[in-house]
PDB file of C-alpha atoms and ligand atoms in Angstrom:
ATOM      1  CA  UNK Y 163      50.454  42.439  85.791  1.00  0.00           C
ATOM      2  CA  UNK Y 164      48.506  39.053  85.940  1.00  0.00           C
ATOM      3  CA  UNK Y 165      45.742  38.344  83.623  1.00  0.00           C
ATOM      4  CA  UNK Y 166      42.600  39.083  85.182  1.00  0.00           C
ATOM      5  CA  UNK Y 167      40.090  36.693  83.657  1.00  0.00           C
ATOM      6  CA  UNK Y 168      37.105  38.660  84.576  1.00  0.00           C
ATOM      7  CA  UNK Y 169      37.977  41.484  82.940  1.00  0.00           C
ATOM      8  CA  UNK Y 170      35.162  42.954  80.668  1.00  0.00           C
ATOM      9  CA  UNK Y 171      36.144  41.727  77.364  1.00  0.00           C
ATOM     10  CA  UNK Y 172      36.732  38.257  78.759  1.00  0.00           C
ATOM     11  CA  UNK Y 173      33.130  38.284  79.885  1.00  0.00           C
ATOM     12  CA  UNK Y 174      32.185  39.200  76.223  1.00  0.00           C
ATOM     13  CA  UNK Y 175      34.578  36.347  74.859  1.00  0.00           C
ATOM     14  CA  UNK Y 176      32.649  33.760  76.970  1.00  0.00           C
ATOM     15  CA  UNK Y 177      29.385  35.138  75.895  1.00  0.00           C
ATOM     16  CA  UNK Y 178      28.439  36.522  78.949  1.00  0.00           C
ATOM     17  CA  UNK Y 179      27.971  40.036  77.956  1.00  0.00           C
ATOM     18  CA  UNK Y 180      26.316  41.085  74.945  1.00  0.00           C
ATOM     19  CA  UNK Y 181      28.140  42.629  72.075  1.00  0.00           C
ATOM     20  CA  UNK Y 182      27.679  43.577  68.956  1.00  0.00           C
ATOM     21  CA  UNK Y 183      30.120  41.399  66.800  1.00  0.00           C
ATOM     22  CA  UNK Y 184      31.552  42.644  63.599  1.00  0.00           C
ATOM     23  CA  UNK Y 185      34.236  39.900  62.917  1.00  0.00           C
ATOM     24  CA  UNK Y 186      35.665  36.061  64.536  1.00  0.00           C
ATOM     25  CA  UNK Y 187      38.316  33.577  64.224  1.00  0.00           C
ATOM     26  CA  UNK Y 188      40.327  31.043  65.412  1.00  0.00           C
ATOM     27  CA  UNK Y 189      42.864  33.906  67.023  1.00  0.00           C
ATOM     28  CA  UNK Y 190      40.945  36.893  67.167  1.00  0.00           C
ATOM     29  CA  UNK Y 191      37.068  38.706  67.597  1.00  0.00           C
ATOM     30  CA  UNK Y 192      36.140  42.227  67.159  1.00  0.00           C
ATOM     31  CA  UNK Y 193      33.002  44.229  68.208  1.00  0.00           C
ATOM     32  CA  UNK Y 194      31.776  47.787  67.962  1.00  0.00           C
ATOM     33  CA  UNK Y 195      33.117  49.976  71.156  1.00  0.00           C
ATOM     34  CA  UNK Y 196      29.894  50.454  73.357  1.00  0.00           C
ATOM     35  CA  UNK Y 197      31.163  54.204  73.996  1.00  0.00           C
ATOM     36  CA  UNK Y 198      31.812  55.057  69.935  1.00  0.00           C
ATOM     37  CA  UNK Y 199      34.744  58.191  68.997  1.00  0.00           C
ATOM     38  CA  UNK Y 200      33.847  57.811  65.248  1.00  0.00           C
ATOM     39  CA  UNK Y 201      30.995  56.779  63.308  1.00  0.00           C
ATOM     40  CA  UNK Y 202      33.766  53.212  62.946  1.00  0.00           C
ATOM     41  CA  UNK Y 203      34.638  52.257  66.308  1.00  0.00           C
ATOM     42  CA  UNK Y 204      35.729  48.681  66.590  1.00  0.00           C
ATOM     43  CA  UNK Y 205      37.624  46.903  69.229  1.00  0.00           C
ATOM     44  CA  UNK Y 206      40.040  43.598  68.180  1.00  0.00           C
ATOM     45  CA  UNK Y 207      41.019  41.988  70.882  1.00  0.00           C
ATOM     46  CA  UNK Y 208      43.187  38.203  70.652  1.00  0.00           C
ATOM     47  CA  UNK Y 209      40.949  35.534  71.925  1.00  0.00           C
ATOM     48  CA  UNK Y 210      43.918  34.793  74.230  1.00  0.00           C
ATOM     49  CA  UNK Y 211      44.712  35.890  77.776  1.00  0.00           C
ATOM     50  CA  UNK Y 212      46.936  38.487  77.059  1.00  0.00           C
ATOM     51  CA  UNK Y 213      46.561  42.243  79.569  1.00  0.00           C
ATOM     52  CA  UNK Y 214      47.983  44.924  76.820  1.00  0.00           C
ATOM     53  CA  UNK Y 215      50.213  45.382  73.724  1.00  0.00           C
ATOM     54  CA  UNK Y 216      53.640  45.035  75.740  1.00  0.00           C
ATOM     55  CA  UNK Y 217      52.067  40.903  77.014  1.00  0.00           C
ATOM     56  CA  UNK Y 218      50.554  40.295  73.910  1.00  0.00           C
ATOM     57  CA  UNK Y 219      53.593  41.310  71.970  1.00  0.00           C
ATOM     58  CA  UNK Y 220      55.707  39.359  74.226  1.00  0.00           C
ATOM     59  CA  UNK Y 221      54.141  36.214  74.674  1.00  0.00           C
ATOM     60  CA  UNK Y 222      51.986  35.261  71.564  1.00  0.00           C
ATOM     61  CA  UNK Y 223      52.800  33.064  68.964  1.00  0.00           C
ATOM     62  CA  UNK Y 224      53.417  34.348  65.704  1.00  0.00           C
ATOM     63  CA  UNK Y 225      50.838  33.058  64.551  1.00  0.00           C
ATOM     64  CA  UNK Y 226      48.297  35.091  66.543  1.00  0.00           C
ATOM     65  CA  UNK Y 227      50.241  38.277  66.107  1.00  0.00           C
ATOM     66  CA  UNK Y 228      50.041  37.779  61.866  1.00  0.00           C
ATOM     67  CA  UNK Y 229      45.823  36.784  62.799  1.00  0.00           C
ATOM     68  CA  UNK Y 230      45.231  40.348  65.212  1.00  0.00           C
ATOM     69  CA  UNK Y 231      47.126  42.291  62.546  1.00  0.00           C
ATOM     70  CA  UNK Y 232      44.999  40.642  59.107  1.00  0.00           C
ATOM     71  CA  UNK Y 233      41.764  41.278  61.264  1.00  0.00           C
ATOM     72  CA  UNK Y 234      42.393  44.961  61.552  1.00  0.00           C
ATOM     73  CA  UNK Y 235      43.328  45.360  58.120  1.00  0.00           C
ATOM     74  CA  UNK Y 236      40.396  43.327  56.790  1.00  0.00           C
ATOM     75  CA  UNK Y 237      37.637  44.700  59.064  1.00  0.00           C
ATOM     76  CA  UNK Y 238      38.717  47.803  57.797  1.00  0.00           C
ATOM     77  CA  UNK Y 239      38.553  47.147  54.084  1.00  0.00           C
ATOM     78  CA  UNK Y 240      34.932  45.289  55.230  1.00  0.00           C
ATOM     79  CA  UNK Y 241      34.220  48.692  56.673  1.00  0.00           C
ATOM     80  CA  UNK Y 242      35.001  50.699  53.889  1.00  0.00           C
ATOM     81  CA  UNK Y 243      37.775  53.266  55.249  1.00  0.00           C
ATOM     82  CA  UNK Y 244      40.505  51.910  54.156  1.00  0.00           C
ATOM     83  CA  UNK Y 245      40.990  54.309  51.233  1.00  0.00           C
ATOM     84  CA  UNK Y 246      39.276  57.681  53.297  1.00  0.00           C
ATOM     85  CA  UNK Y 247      41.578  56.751  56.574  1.00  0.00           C
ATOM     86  CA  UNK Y 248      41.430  55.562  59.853  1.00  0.00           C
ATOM     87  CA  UNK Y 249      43.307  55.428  63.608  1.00  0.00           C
ATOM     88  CA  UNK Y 250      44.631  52.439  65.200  1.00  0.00           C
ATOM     89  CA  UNK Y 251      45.344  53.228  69.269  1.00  0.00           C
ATOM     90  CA  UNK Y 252      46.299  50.789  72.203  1.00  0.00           C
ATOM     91  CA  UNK Y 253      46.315  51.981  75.282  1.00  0.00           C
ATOM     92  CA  UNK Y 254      48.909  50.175  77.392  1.00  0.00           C
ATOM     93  CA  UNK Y 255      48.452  50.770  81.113  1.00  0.00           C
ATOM     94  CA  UNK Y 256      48.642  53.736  83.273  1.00  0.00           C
ATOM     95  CA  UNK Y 257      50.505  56.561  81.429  1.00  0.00           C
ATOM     96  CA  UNK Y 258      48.123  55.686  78.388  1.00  0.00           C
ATOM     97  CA  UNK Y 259      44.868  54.866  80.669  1.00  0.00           C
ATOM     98  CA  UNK Y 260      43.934  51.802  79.824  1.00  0.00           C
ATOM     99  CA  UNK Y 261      40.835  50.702  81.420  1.00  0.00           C
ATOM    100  CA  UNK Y 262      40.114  47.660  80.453  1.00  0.00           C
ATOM    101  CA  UNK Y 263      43.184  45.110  80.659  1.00  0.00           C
ATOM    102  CA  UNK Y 264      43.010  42.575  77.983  1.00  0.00           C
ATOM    103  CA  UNK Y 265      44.950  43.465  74.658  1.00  0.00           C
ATOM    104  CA  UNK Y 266      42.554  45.483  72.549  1.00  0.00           C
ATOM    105  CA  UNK Y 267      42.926  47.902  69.143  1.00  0.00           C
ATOM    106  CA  UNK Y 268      40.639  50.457  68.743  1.00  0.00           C
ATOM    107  CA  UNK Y 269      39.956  50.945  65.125  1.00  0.00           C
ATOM    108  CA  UNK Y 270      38.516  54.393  64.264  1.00  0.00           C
ATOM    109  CA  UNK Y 271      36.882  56.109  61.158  1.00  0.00           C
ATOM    110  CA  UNK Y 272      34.280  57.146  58.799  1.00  0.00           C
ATOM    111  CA  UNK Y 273      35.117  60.997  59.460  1.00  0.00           C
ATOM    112  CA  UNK Y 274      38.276  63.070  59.791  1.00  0.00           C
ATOM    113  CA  UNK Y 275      39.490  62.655  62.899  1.00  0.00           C
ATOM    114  CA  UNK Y 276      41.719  65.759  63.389  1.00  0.00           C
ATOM    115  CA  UNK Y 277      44.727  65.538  64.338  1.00  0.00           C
ATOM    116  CA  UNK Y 278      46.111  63.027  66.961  1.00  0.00           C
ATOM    117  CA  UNK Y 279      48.314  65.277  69.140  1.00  0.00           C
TER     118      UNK Y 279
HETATM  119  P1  LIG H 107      40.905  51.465  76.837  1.00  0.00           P
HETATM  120  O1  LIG H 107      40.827  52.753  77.596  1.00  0.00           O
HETATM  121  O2  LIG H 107      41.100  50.283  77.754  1.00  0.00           O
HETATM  122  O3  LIG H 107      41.893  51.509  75.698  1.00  0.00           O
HETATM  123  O4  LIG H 107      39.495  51.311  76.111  1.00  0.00           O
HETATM  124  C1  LIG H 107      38.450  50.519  76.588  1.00  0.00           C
HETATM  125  C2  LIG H 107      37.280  50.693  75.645  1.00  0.00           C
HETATM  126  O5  LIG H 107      36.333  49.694  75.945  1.00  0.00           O
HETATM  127  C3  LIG H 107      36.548  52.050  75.773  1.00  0.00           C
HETATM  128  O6  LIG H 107      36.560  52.716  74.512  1.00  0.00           O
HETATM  129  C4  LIG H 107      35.150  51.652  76.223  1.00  0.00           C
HETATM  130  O7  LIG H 107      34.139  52.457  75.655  1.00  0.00           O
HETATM  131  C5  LIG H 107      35.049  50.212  75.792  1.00  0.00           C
HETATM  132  N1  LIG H 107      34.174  49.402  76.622  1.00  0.00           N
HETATM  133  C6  LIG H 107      34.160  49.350  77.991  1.00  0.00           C
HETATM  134  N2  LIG H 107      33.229  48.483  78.424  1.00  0.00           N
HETATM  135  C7  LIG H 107      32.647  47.956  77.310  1.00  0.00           C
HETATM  136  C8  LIG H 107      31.613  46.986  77.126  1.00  0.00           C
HETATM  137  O8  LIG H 107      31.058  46.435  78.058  1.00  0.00           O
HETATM  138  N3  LIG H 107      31.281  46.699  75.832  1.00  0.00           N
HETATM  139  C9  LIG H 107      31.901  47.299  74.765  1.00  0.00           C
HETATM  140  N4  LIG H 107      31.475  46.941  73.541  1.00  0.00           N
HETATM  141  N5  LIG H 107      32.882  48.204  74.914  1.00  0.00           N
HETATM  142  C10 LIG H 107      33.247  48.536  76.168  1.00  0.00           C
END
């Protein structure tokens, strides 16, 4: 599947959505999910073009892989649930129903969140 640069979180990397930001850098940016699961509900997304786990795990440099996987582990410790728990999820097309296709990890916590299956 192409990249489709007008997909929703591209419009919020160019600014032209509003969101509300909870981390940047060079590689990656994160920003609360605007339909929250858990009191923590963060998306981190690579500021490249990438549609899903299976491009993005493919085709970036190392360097950006290392950068997405820090940011989730950092905005978690900045979020304070990284010693009560928390759920890391990708959705990667169909099967999984991922709706929006650039390469996003939704982080959840701040309550039990039963079980996953
Ligand atoms: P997916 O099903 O692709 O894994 O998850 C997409 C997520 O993006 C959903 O949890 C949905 O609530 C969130 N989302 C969709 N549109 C927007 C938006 O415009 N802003 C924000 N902050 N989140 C969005």
């Amino acid at each position: 599947m192409a990249y489709d640069s007008n997909n929703i979180f591209a419009k919020i990397l160019r600014g032209e959505i509003p969101c509300t930001k909870v981390f940047e850098n060079e590689h990656v940016f994160a920003f609360n999910d605007i339909a929250p699961k858990a009191p923590v509900h963060v998306l981190i997304i690579p500021k490249g073009a990438y549609v899903s786990f299976a491009d993005f795990s493919a085709k970036a440099t190392a360097e950006e892989i290392v950068a997405l996987n820090r940011a989730v582990g950092e905005i978690a410790r900045e979020k304070g649930i990284d010693v009560t728990g928390y759920r890391l999820l990708a959705n990667h097309a169909e099967h999984a129903r991922q709706d929006v296709p650039h390469y996003h990890v939704h982080l959840l916590g701040g309550v039990d969140l039963g079980p996953c299956f």
